Every structure is written in C-alpha cells, then in structure tokens.
Short mmCIF file of C-alpha atoms and ligand atoms in Angstrom, two decimals:
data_model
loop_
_atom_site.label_atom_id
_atom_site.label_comp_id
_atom_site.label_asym_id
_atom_site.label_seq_id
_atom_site.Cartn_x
_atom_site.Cartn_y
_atom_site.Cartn_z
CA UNK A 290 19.06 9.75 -12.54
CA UNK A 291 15.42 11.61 -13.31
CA UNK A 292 15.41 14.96 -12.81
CA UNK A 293 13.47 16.34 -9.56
CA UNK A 294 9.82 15.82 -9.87
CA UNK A 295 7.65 18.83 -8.07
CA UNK A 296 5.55 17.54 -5.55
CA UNK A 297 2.07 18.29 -7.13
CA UNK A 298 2.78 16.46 -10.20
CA UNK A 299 3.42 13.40 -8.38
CA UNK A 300 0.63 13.64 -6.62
CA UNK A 301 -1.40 14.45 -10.33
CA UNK A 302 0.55 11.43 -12.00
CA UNK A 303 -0.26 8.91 -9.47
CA UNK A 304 -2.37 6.05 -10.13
CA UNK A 305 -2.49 2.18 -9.84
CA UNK A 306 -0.44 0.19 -12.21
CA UNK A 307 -1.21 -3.46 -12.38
CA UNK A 308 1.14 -4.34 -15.64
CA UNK A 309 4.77 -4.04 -15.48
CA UNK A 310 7.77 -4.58 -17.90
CA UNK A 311 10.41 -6.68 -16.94
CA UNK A 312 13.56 -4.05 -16.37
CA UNK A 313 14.27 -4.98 -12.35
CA UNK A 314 14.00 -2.22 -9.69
CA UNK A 315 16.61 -0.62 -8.65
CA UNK A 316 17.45 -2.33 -4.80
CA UNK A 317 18.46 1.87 -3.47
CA UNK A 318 15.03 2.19 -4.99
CA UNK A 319 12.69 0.11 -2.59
CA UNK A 320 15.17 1.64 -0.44
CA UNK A 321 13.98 5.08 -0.56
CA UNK A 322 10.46 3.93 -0.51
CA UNK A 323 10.85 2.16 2.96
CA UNK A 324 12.56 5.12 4.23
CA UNK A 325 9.81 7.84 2.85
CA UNK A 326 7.36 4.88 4.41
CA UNK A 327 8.49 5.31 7.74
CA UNK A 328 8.39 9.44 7.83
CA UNK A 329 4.70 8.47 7.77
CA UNK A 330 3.14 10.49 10.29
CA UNK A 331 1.73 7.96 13.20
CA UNK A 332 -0.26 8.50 16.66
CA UNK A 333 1.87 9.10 19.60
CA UNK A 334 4.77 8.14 17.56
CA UNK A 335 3.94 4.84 18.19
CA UNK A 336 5.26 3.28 14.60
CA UNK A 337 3.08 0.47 14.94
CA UNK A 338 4.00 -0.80 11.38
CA UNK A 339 6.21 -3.27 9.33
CA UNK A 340 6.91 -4.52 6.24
CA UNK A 341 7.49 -6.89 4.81
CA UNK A 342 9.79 -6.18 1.71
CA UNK A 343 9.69 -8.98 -1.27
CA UNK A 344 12.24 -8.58 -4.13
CA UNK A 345 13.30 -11.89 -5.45
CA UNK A 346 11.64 -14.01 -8.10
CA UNK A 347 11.16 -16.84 -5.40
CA UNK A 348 9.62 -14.45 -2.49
CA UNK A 349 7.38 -12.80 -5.06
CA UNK A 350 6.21 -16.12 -6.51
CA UNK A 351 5.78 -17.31 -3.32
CA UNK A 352 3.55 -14.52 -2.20
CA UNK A 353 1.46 -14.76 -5.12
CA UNK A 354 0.79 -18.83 -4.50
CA UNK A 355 0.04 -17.84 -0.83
CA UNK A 356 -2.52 -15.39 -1.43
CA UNK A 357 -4.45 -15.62 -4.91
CA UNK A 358 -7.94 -16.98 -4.45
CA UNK A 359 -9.25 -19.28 -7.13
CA UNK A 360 -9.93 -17.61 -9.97
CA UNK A 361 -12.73 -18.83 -12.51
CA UNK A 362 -11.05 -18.03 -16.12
CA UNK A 363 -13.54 -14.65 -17.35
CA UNK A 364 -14.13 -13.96 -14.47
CA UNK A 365 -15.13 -9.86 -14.61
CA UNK A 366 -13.96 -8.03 -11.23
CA UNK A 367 -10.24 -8.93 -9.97
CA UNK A 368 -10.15 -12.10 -12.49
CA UNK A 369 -6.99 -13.77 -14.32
CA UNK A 370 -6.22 -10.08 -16.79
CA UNK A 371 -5.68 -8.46 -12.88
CA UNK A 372 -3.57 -11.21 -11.92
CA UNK A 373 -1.76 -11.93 -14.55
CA UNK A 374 -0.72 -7.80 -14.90
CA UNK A 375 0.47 -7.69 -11.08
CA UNK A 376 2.26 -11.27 -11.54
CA UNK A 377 4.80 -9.13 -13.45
CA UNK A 378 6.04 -7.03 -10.67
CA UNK A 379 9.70 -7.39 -9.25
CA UNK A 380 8.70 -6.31 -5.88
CA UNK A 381 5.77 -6.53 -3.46
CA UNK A 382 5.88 -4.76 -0.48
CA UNK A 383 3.20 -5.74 2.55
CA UNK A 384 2.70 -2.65 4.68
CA UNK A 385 1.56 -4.53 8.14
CA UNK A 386 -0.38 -3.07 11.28
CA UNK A 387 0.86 -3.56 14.83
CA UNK A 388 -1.99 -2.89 17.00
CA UNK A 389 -0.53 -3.78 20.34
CA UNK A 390 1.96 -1.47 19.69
CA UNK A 391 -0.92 1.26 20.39
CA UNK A 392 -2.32 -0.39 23.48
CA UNK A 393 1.54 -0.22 24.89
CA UNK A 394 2.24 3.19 23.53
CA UNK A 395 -1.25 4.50 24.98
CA UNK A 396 -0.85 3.33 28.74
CA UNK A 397 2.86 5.00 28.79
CA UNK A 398 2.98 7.82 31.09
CA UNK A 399 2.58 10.90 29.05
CA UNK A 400 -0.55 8.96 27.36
CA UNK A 401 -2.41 7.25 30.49
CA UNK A 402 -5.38 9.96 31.54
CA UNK A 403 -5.91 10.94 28.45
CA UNK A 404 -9.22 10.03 27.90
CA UNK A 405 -8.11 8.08 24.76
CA UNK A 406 -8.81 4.79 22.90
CA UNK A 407 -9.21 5.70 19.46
CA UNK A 408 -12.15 7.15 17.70
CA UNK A 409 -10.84 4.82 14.83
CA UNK A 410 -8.44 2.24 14.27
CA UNK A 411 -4.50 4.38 14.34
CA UNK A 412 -2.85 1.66 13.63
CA UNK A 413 -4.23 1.08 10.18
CA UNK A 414 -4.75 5.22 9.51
CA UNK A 415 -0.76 5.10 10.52
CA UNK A 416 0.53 2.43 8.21
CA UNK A 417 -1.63 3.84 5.67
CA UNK A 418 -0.29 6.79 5.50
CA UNK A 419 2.67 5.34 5.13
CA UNK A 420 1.70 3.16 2.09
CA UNK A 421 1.09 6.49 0.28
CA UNK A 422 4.30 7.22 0.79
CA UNK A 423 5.75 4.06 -0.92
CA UNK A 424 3.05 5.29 -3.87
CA UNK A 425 4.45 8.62 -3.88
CA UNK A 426 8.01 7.82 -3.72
CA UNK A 427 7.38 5.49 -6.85
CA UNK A 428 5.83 7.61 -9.17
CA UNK A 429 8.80 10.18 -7.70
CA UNK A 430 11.45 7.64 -9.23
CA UNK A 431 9.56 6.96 -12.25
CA UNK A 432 8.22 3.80 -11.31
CA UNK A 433 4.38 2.63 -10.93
CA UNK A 434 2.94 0.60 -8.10
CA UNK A 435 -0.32 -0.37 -7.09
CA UNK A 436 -1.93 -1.03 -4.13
CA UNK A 437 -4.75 -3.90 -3.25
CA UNK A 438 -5.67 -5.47 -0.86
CA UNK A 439 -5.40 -9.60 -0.12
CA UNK A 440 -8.54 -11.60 0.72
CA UNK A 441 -9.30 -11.99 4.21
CA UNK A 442 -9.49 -16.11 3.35
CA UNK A 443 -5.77 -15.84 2.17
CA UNK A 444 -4.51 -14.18 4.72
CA UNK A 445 -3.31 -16.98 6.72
CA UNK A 446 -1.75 -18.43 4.07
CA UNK A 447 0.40 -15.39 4.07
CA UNK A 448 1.44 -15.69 7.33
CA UNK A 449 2.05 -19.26 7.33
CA UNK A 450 4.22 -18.53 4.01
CA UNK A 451 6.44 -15.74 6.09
CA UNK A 452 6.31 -16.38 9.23
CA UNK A 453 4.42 -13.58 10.19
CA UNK A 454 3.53 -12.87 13.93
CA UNK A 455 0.13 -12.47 14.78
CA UNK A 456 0.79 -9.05 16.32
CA UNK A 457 0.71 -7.75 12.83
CA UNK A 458 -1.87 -7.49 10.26
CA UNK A 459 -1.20 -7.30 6.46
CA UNK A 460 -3.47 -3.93 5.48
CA UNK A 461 -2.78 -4.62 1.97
CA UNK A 462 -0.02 -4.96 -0.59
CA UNK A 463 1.64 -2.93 -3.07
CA UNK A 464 3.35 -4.06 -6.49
CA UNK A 465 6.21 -1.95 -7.53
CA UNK A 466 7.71 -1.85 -10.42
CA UNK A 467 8.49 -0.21 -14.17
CA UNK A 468 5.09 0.82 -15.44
CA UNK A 469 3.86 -0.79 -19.14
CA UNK A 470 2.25 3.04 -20.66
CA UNK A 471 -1.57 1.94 -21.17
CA UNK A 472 -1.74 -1.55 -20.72
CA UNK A 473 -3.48 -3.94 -18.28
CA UNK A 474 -6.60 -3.21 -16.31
CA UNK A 475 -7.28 0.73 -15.96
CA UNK A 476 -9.32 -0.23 -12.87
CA UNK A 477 -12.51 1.69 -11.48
CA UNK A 478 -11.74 5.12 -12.72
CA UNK A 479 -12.13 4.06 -15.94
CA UNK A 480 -15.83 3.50 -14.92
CA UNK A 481 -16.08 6.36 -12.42
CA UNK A 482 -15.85 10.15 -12.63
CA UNK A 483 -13.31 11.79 -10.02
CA UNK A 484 -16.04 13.94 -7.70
CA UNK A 485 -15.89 17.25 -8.21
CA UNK A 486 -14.65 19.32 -4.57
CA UNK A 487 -17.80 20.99 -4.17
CA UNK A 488 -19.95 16.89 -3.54
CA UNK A 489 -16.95 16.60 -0.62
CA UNK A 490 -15.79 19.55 0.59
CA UNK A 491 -18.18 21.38 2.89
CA UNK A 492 -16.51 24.61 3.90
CA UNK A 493 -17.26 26.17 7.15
CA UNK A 494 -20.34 23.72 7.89
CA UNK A 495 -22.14 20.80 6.28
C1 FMN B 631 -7.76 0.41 0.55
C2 FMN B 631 -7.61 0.18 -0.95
C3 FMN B 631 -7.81 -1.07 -1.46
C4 FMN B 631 -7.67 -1.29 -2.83
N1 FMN B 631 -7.82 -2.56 -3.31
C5 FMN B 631 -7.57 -2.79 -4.62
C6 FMN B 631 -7.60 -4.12 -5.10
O1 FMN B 631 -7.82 -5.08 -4.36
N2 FMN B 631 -7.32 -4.31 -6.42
C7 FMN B 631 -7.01 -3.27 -7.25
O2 FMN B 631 -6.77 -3.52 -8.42
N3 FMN B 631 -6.99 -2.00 -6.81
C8 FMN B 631 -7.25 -1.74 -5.51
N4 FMN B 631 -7.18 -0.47 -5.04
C9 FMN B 631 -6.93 0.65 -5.98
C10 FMN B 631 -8.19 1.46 -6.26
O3 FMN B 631 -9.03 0.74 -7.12
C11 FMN B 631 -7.76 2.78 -6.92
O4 FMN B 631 -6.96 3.50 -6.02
C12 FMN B 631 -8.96 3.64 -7.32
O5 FMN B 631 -9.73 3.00 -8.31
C13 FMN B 631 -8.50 4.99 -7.85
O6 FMN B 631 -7.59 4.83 -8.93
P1 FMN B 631 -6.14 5.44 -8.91
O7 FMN B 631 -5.50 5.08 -7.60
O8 FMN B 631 -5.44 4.80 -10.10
O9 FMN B 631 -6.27 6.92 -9.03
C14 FMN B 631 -7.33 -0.22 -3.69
C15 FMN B 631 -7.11 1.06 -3.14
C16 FMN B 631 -7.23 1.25 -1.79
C17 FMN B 631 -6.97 2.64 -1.23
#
C-alpha cells in the first residue's frame, strides 16, 4: 500500500506513459479507476458513458489487432517505437460516449423548455472528464497510463471486435499499467514548451 499522495502532486506527476514493465495491475486497481471514472461530473446527470474495461492478455491483444493502422517500419509520428511501448500494457480501458443518452435526458421534464441543445458536444466533455479521472487515479496508485486516441478508419473494427452498440462512441483509449522510468516515446512535450498562464489566462477580459 503507497502512502496518500496530495492531490497537487498528482496532478504535477501526471503525464502519458507509453512503455510499461510487465508486473500485472492490480484487478481492485482498475477498480478504483472505474469508480473515480464515474464521479466524473456530467450534464444533467445524464452519465452518458461506458467502458469498456480490457484486462486479459487475449482482450488486450485483441484490441490492439482491431485497431492499429498499418504502420510503415520508421515511420516518425505514432510509428512501430509508439506501438510497440503501449503493446506492453496489461490493461486498456475505452472510455465510450452515449449521445442519445443526452437527447433522452434533455426532453425529460425538468429539462424540456430550457432553451438547450448544447453549445458543444456533453457527451464527449462528460466522458472526458471522466477519462482524467482514470489518469488521475493511476498516477494516485503509482501506476502510469496514457491516453490516445484510435483512428477513425479502425474504429469499426473495434466495434465489430466487441460488440459494441452503435449508441456509443469510443472517444479514445487509455493504457494502464506499471510505468518503465524514462523509456519509450516522451511524446510532444519533449518538443513543446508548457505555455506560460499569462498566453491563456485572460483575467477579467480578453
Ligand atoms: C484528446 C487527446 C488525444 C491524444 N492522442 C494521443 C495519441 O493518439 N497518441 C499519443 O501518444 N498521445 C496522445 N495524447 C497525449 C498527448 O500527446 C499528451 O497529453 C500531451 O503531449 C501532453 O503530455 P502529457 O500528457 O504527458 O503532459 C492525446 C491526448 C489527448 C488529450
């Protein structure tokens, strides 16, 4: 058991792992993650998410098959090194979008005459949310986890794979699992400098 982790250091710690070792994680673990997932905060309380929880060798395999695009060895961007790295996670978890959910949830009574719709799309801001959660909730339990999302061309091949309905929309996926310290691809901000709060934070006005 890790001792208590304050809240702003897992915030500071976080960042995308995409190389794992191969220690398994802990099944209470994932767990924890899908319960912290769904104390997401979501519009009307609709909870217009899934998801879709893979921790055997088989399911994660499978997942991989269904979704990895061809990959031309060398290739620079999200090439073989990137695949290879997130290969070695135990567990994937596919955080999934219900968007009917919202058109129900919006015509119920205590929703109908408000002049609603949605200025942008909840149910994706919703589940979201709620993959930062599983993010948080990793680095919490000492664990690393990245999230990425799967090419719009695969993504029937992941439904076909698990049965998905077409209600729901995979808004991504996240690896989980025991971090490897400083190895595999460090990702854009190794190229990028963090802005600095005064270029996006305009206080009191523009
Ligand atoms: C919506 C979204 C999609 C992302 N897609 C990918 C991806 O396909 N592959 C990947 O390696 N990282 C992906 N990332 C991770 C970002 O590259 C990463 O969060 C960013 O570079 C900042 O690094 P950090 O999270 O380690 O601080 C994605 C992140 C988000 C929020």
């Amino acid at each position: 058991m890790l001792p208590p982790m304050e809240f702003s250091e897992v915030v500071r710690r976080r960042r995308m792992v995409r190389r794992y070792d191969d220690r398994p994680v802990e099944p209470t673990v994932v767990d924890r993650m899908l319960d912290h997932a769904t104390r997401a905060p979501s519009a009307g309380f609709t909870q217009g998410w899934a998801f879709l929880r893979l921790d055997t060798p088989d399911a994660v395999g499978r997942f991989w098959r269904a979704t990895s695009p061809e990959v031309p060895t060398g290739s620079p961007a999200q090439g073989n090194d990137w695949l290879d790295g997130m290969r070695t996670a135990p567990v994937v978890i596919v955080p999934l979008s219900n968007k009917p959910a919202y058109l129900t949830r919006y015509a119920e009574q205590d929703k109908s005459g408000s002049d609603q719709r949605w200025p942008v799309p909840y149910w994706h801001i919703d589940t979201g949310m709620a993959a930062l959660l599983i993010l948080q909730t990793a680095v919490d339990e000492g664990l690393g986890a990245c999230f990425f999302g799967i090419p719009d061309q695969r993504t029937q091949a992941f439904r076909d794979e698990f049965g998905v309905p077409p209600d729901f929309k995979p808004i991504g996926a996240i690896t989980v699992g025991h971090r490897m310290p400083d190895t595999g691809s460090p990702g854009s901000p190794a190229r990028r400098e963090r802005k600095d709060l005064d270029e996006v934070v305009h206080r009191n006005g523009w």
